[in-house]
Tab-separated table of C-alpha atoms in Angstrom:
chain	number	residue	atom	x	y	z
H	1	MET	CA	92.755	97.805	99.932
H	2	ARG	CA	93.512	96.543	103.433
H	3	LEU	CA	94.423	100.048	104.548
H	4	GLN	CA	91.199	101.485	103.144
H	5	ARG	CA	89.120	98.876	104.937
H	6	ALA	CA	90.871	99.766	108.191
H	7	TRP	CA	89.876	103.415	107.800
H	8	TYR	CA	86.195	102.522	107.973
H	9	GLN	CA	86.222	99.881	110.721
H	10	SER	CA	84.324	100.670	113.912
H	11	ARG	CA	87.431	99.786	115.936
H	12	ALA	CA	90.771	100.714	114.387
H	13	PRO	CA	93.350	97.895	114.276
H	14	LEU	CA	96.397	98.534	116.443
H	15	TRP	CA	98.786	98.492	113.483
H	16	LEU	CA	97.133	101.635	112.138
H	17	TRP	CA	98.799	103.625	114.938
H	18	LEU	CA	102.160	102.930	113.312
H	19	LEU	CA	101.127	105.535	110.703
H	20	TRP	CA	100.555	108.256	113.306
H	21	PRO	CA	103.911	110.029	112.636
H	22	LEU	CA	103.115	110.143	108.918
H	23	GLN	CA	99.704	111.619	109.708
H	24	LEU	CA	101.397	114.404	111.704
H	25	LEU	CA	103.699	115.127	108.771
H	26	PHE	CA	100.756	115.225	106.349
H	27	VAL	CA	98.839	117.628	108.609
H	28	ALA	CA	101.863	119.929	108.914
H	29	LEU	CA	102.600	120.038	105.186
H	30	SER	CA	98.974	120.561	104.149
H	31	GLY	CA	98.570	123.270	106.790
H	32	LEU	CA	101.623	125.143	105.522
H	33	ARG	CA	100.360	124.884	101.962
H	34	ARG	CA	96.996	126.345	102.880
H	35	LEU	CA	98.631	129.081	104.943
H	36	ARG	CA	100.645	130.106	101.890
H	37	PHE	CA	97.501	130.879	99.900
H	38	ARG	CA	95.993	132.793	102.816
H	39	TYR	CA	98.759	135.385	102.440
H	40	PHE	CA	99.140	135.039	98.682
H	41	PRO	CA	95.556	134.650	97.412
H	42	ALA	CA	94.733	132.908	94.163
H	43	LYS	CA	94.415	135.000	91.030
H	44	PRO	CA	90.791	135.842	90.211
H	45	LEU	CA	89.192	134.569	87.022
H	46	PRO	CA	86.743	136.557	84.850
H	47	VAL	CA	83.905	134.033	85.328
H	48	PRO	CA	82.497	132.307	88.448
H	49	VAL	CA	84.108	129.029	89.474
H	50	ILE	CA	82.253	126.141	91.127
H	51	VAL	CA	84.475	123.564	92.823
H	52	VAL	CA	83.181	120.022	93.341
H	53	GLY	CA	85.391	118.078	95.711
H	54	ASN	CA	85.638	116.110	98.917
H	55	ILE	CA	87.745	115.940	102.054
H	56	SER	CA	88.395	112.197	101.784
H	57	VAL	CA	90.106	109.957	99.260
H	58	GLY	CA	88.172	107.430	97.244
H	59	GLY	CA	84.921	107.713	95.383
H	60	THR	CA	82.192	109.814	96.944
H	61	GLY	CA	80.114	110.744	93.887
H	62	LYS	CA	81.718	113.918	92.554
H	63	THR	CA	81.272	112.974	88.903
H	64	PRO	CA	77.444	112.644	89.046
H	65	VAL	CA	77.311	116.011	90.820
H	66	THR	CA	79.388	117.611	88.064
H	67	LEU	CA	77.130	116.095	85.408
H	68	ALA	CA	74.028	117.413	87.210
H	69	LEU	CA	75.600	120.877	87.465
H	70	VAL	CA	76.253	120.987	83.726
H	71	ASP	CA	72.675	119.962	82.929
H	72	TYR	CA	71.235	122.555	85.301
H	73	LEU	CA	73.469	125.390	84.119
H	74	LYS	CA	72.689	124.662	80.489
H	75	ALA	CA	68.967	124.799	81.293
H	76	GLN	CA	69.515	128.221	82.884
H	77	GLY	CA	71.108	129.569	79.704
H	78	GLU	CA	74.679	129.349	81.005
H	79	ARG	CA	77.608	128.128	78.919
H	80	PRO	CA	79.608	125.932	81.328
H	81	GLY	CA	83.070	124.502	80.901
H	82	ILE	CA	84.893	121.914	83.000
H	83	ILE	CA	88.428	121.651	84.329
H	84	SER	CA	90.038	118.726	86.138
H	85	ARG	CA	93.410	117.457	87.240
H	86	GLY	CA	93.340	114.610	84.752
H	87	TYR	CA	94.367	111.982	87.281
H	88	GLY	CA	95.847	108.945	85.552
H	89	GLY	CA	96.408	110.825	82.288
H	90	ARG	CA	99.860	111.478	80.880
H	91	GLY	CA	99.067	114.666	78.953
H	92	PRO	CA	100.756	116.748	77.659
H	93	PHE	CA	99.059	119.387	79.811
H	94	PRO	CA	97.030	121.516	79.482
H	95	TYR	CA	95.043	118.991	77.475
H	96	ASN	CA	91.778	119.672	75.645
H	97	VAL	CA	89.454	116.741	76.306
H	98	THR	CA	86.956	115.732	73.629
H	99	PRO	CA	84.633	112.708	73.368
H	100	GLN	CA	87.239	111.154	71.061
H	101	SER	CA	90.170	111.591	73.482
H	102	ASP	CA	92.219	108.706	74.845
H	103	ALA	CA	91.707	108.028	78.579
H	104	GLN	CA	95.436	107.315	78.866
H	105	ARG	CA	96.116	110.945	78.000
H	106	CYS	CA	93.364	112.731	79.909
H	107	GLY	CA	92.199	110.285	82.607
H	108	ASP	CA	89.036	108.203	82.804
H	109	GLU	CA	86.752	110.630	84.666
H	110	PRO	CA	87.482	113.607	82.359
H	111	LEU	CA	86.747	111.454	79.325
H	112	LEU	CA	83.454	110.349	80.876
H	113	LEU	CA	82.534	113.985	81.546
H	114	ALA	CA	83.460	115.101	78.035
H	115	ARG	CA	81.360	112.338	76.467
H	116	ARG	CA	78.320	112.929	78.649
H	117	THR	CA	78.288	116.747	78.706
H	118	GLN	CA	79.669	117.738	75.286
H	119	VAL	CA	81.015	120.964	76.823
H	120	PRO	CA	84.561	122.368	76.576
H	121	MET	CA	86.936	120.664	78.994
H	122	VAL	CA	90.613	121.035	79.878
H	123	VAL	CA	92.746	118.983	82.271
H	124	ALA	CA	96.004	119.994	83.947
H	125	PRO	CA	97.551	119.415	87.386
H	126	ASP	CA	97.573	123.218	87.806
H	127	ARG	CA	93.861	124.023	87.905
H	128	TYR	CA	94.397	127.767	87.359
H	129	GLU	CA	96.394	126.979	84.230
H	130	ALA	CA	93.590	124.668	83.107
H	131	ALA	CA	90.977	127.389	83.671
H	132	ALA	CA	92.999	130.036	81.833
H	133	TRP	CA	93.558	127.666	78.899
H	134	LEU	CA	89.865	126.761	78.857
H	135	LEU	CA	88.827	130.412	78.631
H	136	GLN	CA	91.384	131.002	75.899
H	137	GLN	CA	90.052	128.067	73.878
H	138	ALA	CA	86.362	128.783	74.575
H	139	PRO	CA	85.959	132.493	75.477
H	140	SER	CA	82.149	132.262	75.454
H	141	ILE	CA	82.125	130.204	78.678
H	142	THR	CA	80.142	131.892	81.464
H	143	VAL	CA	80.924	129.559	84.382
H	144	ILE	CA	83.662	127.016	85.151
H	145	ILE	CA	83.134	123.771	87.063
H	146	SER	CA	86.225	122.286	88.664
H	147	ASP	CA	85.836	118.531	89.000
H	148	ASP	CA	87.787	117.924	92.208
H	149	GLY	CA	90.118	120.656	93.449
H	150	LEU	CA	88.710	121.469	96.885
H	151	GLN	CA	92.264	121.461	98.239
H	152	HIS	CA	93.734	123.214	95.176
H	153	TYR	CA	93.840	126.666	96.762
H	154	ALA	CA	95.705	128.192	93.825
H	155	LEU	CA	92.327	128.206	92.079
H	156	SER	CA	89.932	130.980	93.079
H	157	ARG	CA	86.336	129.904	93.550
H	158	GLN	CA	82.923	131.387	94.244
H	159	PHE	CA	81.054	128.228	95.309
H	160	GLU	CA	82.472	125.153	97.039
H	161	ILE	CA	80.703	121.793	97.122
H	162	ALA	CA	81.956	118.926	99.282
H	163	VAL	CA	80.555	115.485	98.470
H	164	ILE	CA	80.574	112.788	101.151
H	165	ASP	CA	79.645	109.121	100.953
H	166	GLY	CA	76.480	108.603	102.987
H	167	LYS	CA	77.425	105.054	103.955
H	168	ARG	CA	81.098	105.541	104.812
H	169	GLY	CA	80.945	109.157	105.991
H	170	ILE	CA	84.361	110.423	107.115
H	171	GLY	CA	85.583	107.033	108.332
H	172	ASN	CA	87.712	107.139	111.465
H	173	GLY	CA	88.096	110.913	111.151
H	174	TRP	CA	91.898	110.811	110.876
H	175	ARG	CA	94.079	112.304	108.195
H	176	LEU	CA	96.126	110.464	105.603
H	177	PRO	CA	97.579	107.859	105.767
H	178	MET	CA	96.133	106.959	109.180
H	179	GLY	CA	92.640	107.791	107.942
H	180	PRO	CA	90.901	108.721	104.684
H	181	LEU	CA	90.807	112.503	105.163
H	182	ARG	CA	92.702	115.105	103.167
H	183	GLU	CA	91.501	117.853	105.495
H	184	ALA	CA	90.010	118.022	108.979
H	185	PRO	CA	86.269	117.305	109.299
H	186	ALA	CA	85.727	120.949	110.290
H	187	ARG	CA	86.512	121.879	106.677
H	188	LEU	CA	82.952	120.827	105.856
H	189	LYS	CA	81.687	123.807	107.874
H	190	SER	CA	83.475	126.277	105.593
H	191	VAL	CA	82.196	125.043	102.225
H	192	ASP	CA	79.041	126.471	100.669
H	193	ALA	CA	77.225	123.157	100.319
H	194	VAL	CA	77.725	119.599	101.542
H	195	ILE	CA	76.108	116.830	99.500
H	196	SER	CA	75.623	113.345	100.911
H	197	ASN	CA	75.641	110.557	98.342
H	198	GLY	CA	72.808	108.569	99.874
H	199	LYS	CA	71.406	108.881	103.367
H	200	LEU	CA	74.083	109.704	105.948
H	201	GLU	CA	74.333	106.596	108.126
H	202	ASN	CA	76.876	107.934	110.632
H	203	SER	CA	76.574	111.370	112.201
H	204	LEU	CA	79.294	113.951	111.651
H	205	PRO	CA	81.204	115.355	114.645
H	206	PHE	CA	79.222	118.611	114.440
H	207	ALA	CA	75.731	119.724	113.508
H	208	LEU	CA	75.410	119.704	109.733
H	209	GLN	CA	72.493	119.107	107.400
H	210	PRO	CA	73.863	118.004	104.017
H	211	TYR	CA	71.812	117.989	100.858
H	212	LEU	CA	70.736	114.458	99.999
H	213	MET	CA	71.705	113.194	96.549
H	214	GLU	CA	70.015	110.170	95.027
H	215	LEU	CA	71.717	108.334	92.196
H	216	ARG	CA	69.236	106.860	89.752
H	217	ALA	CA	70.402	104.112	87.438
H	218	GLN	CA	69.740	104.666	83.747
H	219	PRO	CA	69.310	101.865	81.165
H	220	TRP	CA	72.337	99.661	80.564
H	221	ARG	CA	74.420	100.576	77.511
H	222	ARG	CA	76.659	98.435	75.349
H	223	VAL	CA	80.316	99.280	75.743
H	224	SER	CA	80.973	98.683	72.041
H	225	ASP	CA	78.604	101.335	70.668
H	226	ASP	CA	77.002	103.118	73.688
H	227	SER	CA	73.546	101.947	72.610
H	228	PRO	CA	70.965	101.491	75.410
H	229	VAL	CA	69.511	98.030	75.928
H	230	ALA	CA	66.132	97.169	77.434
H	231	THR	CA	67.252	93.861	78.946
H	232	LEU	CA	70.565	92.123	79.414
H	233	PRO	CA	71.252	88.722	77.864
H	234	GLU	CA	71.252	85.646	80.084
H	235	GLY	CA	74.377	83.790	81.062
H	236	LYS	CA	77.276	83.654	83.480
H	237	THR	CA	77.720	87.242	84.675
H	238	LEU	CA	80.605	89.251	86.118
H	239	ALA	CA	80.337	92.724	87.623
H	240	LEU	CA	83.653	94.584	87.751
H	241	ALA	CA	84.515	98.020	89.100
H	242	GLY	CA	87.696	100.065	89.270
H	243	ILE	CA	86.321	102.957	91.331
H	244	GLY	CA	86.859	104.361	94.801
H	245	HIS	CA	84.002	102.374	96.353
H	246	PRO	CA	83.308	99.281	94.211
H	247	GLU	CA	80.813	97.860	96.713
H	248	ARG	CA	78.358	100.651	95.882
H	249	PHE	CA	78.279	99.557	92.244
H	250	PHE	CA	77.906	95.881	93.145
H	251	ALA	CA	75.011	96.716	95.475
H	252	THR	CA	73.313	98.686	92.699
H	253	VAL	CA	73.678	95.781	90.271
H	254	GLY	CA	72.176	93.447	92.869
H	255	THR	CA	69.215	95.776	93.252
H	256	ILE	CA	68.344	96.196	89.584
H	257	GLU	CA	69.333	92.755	88.264
H	258	LYS	CA	67.684	89.636	89.671
H	259	ARG	CA	70.474	87.263	88.726
H	260	ALA	CA	73.505	85.672	90.310
H	261	PHE	CA	76.780	87.361	89.457
H	262	THR	CA	80.429	87.310	90.454
H	263	THR	CA	82.201	90.510	91.499
H	264	ARG	CA	85.727	91.697	90.890
H	265	ALA	CA	87.070	94.936	92.343
H	266	PHE	CA	90.055	96.845	90.972
H	267	ALA	CA	91.885	99.851	92.363
H	268	ASP	CA	90.434	103.254	91.523
H	269	HIS	CA	91.473	104.460	88.034
H	270	HIS	CA	92.775	100.980	87.199
H	271	ALA	CA	94.250	100.736	83.700
H	272	PHE	CA	92.947	97.500	82.242
H	273	SER	CA	95.493	95.179	80.672
H	274	ASP	CA	95.358	92.260	78.256
H	275	ALA	CA	95.546	89.968	81.279
H	276	ASP	CA	92.415	91.592	82.707
H	277	TYR	CA	90.534	91.093	79.446
H	278	ALA	CA	91.626	87.446	79.278
H	279	ALA	CA	90.556	86.850	82.886
H	280	VAL	CA	86.906	87.660	82.097
H	281	SER	CA	86.734	85.803	78.786
H	282	ASN	CA	84.821	82.888	80.323
H	283	TYR	CA	81.864	85.094	81.270
H	284	ASP	CA	78.853	85.541	79.014
H	285	VAL	CA	77.958	88.996	80.375
H	286	VAL	CA	80.347	91.603	81.802
H	287	LEU	CA	78.898	94.577	83.696
H	288	MET	CA	80.882	97.671	84.655
H	289	THR	CA	80.669	101.322	85.643
H	290	GLU	CA	80.602	104.065	83.062
H	291	LYS	CA	84.054	105.196	84.183
H	292	ASP	CA	85.493	101.733	83.595
H	293	ALA	CA	83.855	101.610	80.167
H	294	THR	CA	85.995	104.557	79.007
H	295	LYS	CA	89.064	102.290	79.282
H	296	TRP	CA	87.626	98.899	78.366
H	297	ARG	CA	88.798	97.308	75.150
H	298	GLY	CA	87.595	93.754	75.672
H	299	ASN	CA	86.933	91.041	73.168
H	300	PRO	CA	84.191	92.268	70.769
H	301	ALA	CA	82.470	88.885	71.137
H	302	GLN	CA	81.858	89.550	74.821
H	303	ALA	CA	78.574	91.115	75.941
H	304	CYS	CA	79.938	94.106	77.871
H	305	TYR	CA	77.616	96.731	79.352
H	306	TYR	CA	77.998	99.812	81.529
H	307	LEU	CA	75.532	101.528	83.841
H	308	PRO	CA	75.076	105.309	83.603
H	309	VAL	CA	73.673	107.041	86.681
H	310	LYS	CA	71.950	110.386	87.113
H	311	ALA	CA	72.035	112.527	90.258
H	312	GLN	CA	68.862	113.944	91.765
H	313	LEU	CA	69.373	116.950	94.063
H	314	PRO	CA	66.815	118.989	96.033
H	315	GLU	CA	65.488	122.287	94.719
H	316	ALA	CA	66.936	124.119	97.727
H	317	PHE	CA	70.435	123.296	96.518
H	318	TRP	CA	69.796	124.742	93.067
H	319	GLN	CA	68.315	127.908	94.576
H	320	GLN	CA	71.402	128.381	96.742
H	321	LEU	CA	73.690	127.892	93.759
H	322	GLN	CA	71.733	130.328	91.602
H	323	GLN	CA	71.875	132.983	94.312
H	324	ALA	CA	75.624	132.465	94.712
H	325	LEU	CA	76.189	132.987	90.982
H	326	ARG	CA	74.115	136.165	91.039
H	327	ASN	CA	76.111	137.455	94.002
H	328	ALA	CA	79.406	136.609	92.326
H	329	ARG	CA	78.487	138.581	89.214
H	330	TYR	CA	77.117	141.483	91.243
H	331	ASP	CA	80.337	141.698	93.297
H	332	ALA	CA	82.434	141.565	90.139
């Protein structure tokens, strides 16, 4: 957590320079990996592939974008399917994710996507293997969405989307572990679309006009049965979040709920333990993200609620995507 805070400070602490040699090693290894796929291109797939990713670590808002893509494609008569790495899941891979799957096997974000979209989904560290398995299991699929995978060059793709956090931007602009970036900022110039999660507060090092995404909170839902609730009960309240940028969730809660509440941040993809459940037992109301709710097994007597969000994207983005899919099928 201390390292992540340092990435986004206006003036980098001196100790961060101790990681400079490791940054050079990361740049060299990632460059060699990308060069490999330039000379040995990824195998093509029989349907178009849309990749939703980012160039930085931590939460930027990829999951809401993926959910919005599924809704849009369904409305256009497409039959989408989703693939993902399954970060935090133990498999075995490839793994077919259903709404009844265990997050410990498939990962929290894939389970969230499977529950919300009800479309075929497969997770595997090898995204090409996941896509091939998905098409074998559901041959009627007309388009594949890869949740994350911008740097997974073994997967062919027809449309790349990079999502950036409007508030944090690209941080100090350095590569891991000296900064938050997986790839150089210039990578944003080569993707098909850049989406900013909220208004971009810090300018990028080159001229770029990202699409603006607004996340709109939906009604709270009970963790126990997923039922929406009109109002939350009163009482001592805790807001917890185990996501890449917990402060965004806490700020949202503060905006929509006019009550005092305590916050508790966990690491991204945190696997909740019995000790975690016991630590919140003295709160009357526990609020969390939808991703955290996929792993929460708290005391049934507790009033636990999660907050779904829905992405709003401009019409120009959807027009660009539709044209790209038409071009991909025409070229095929």
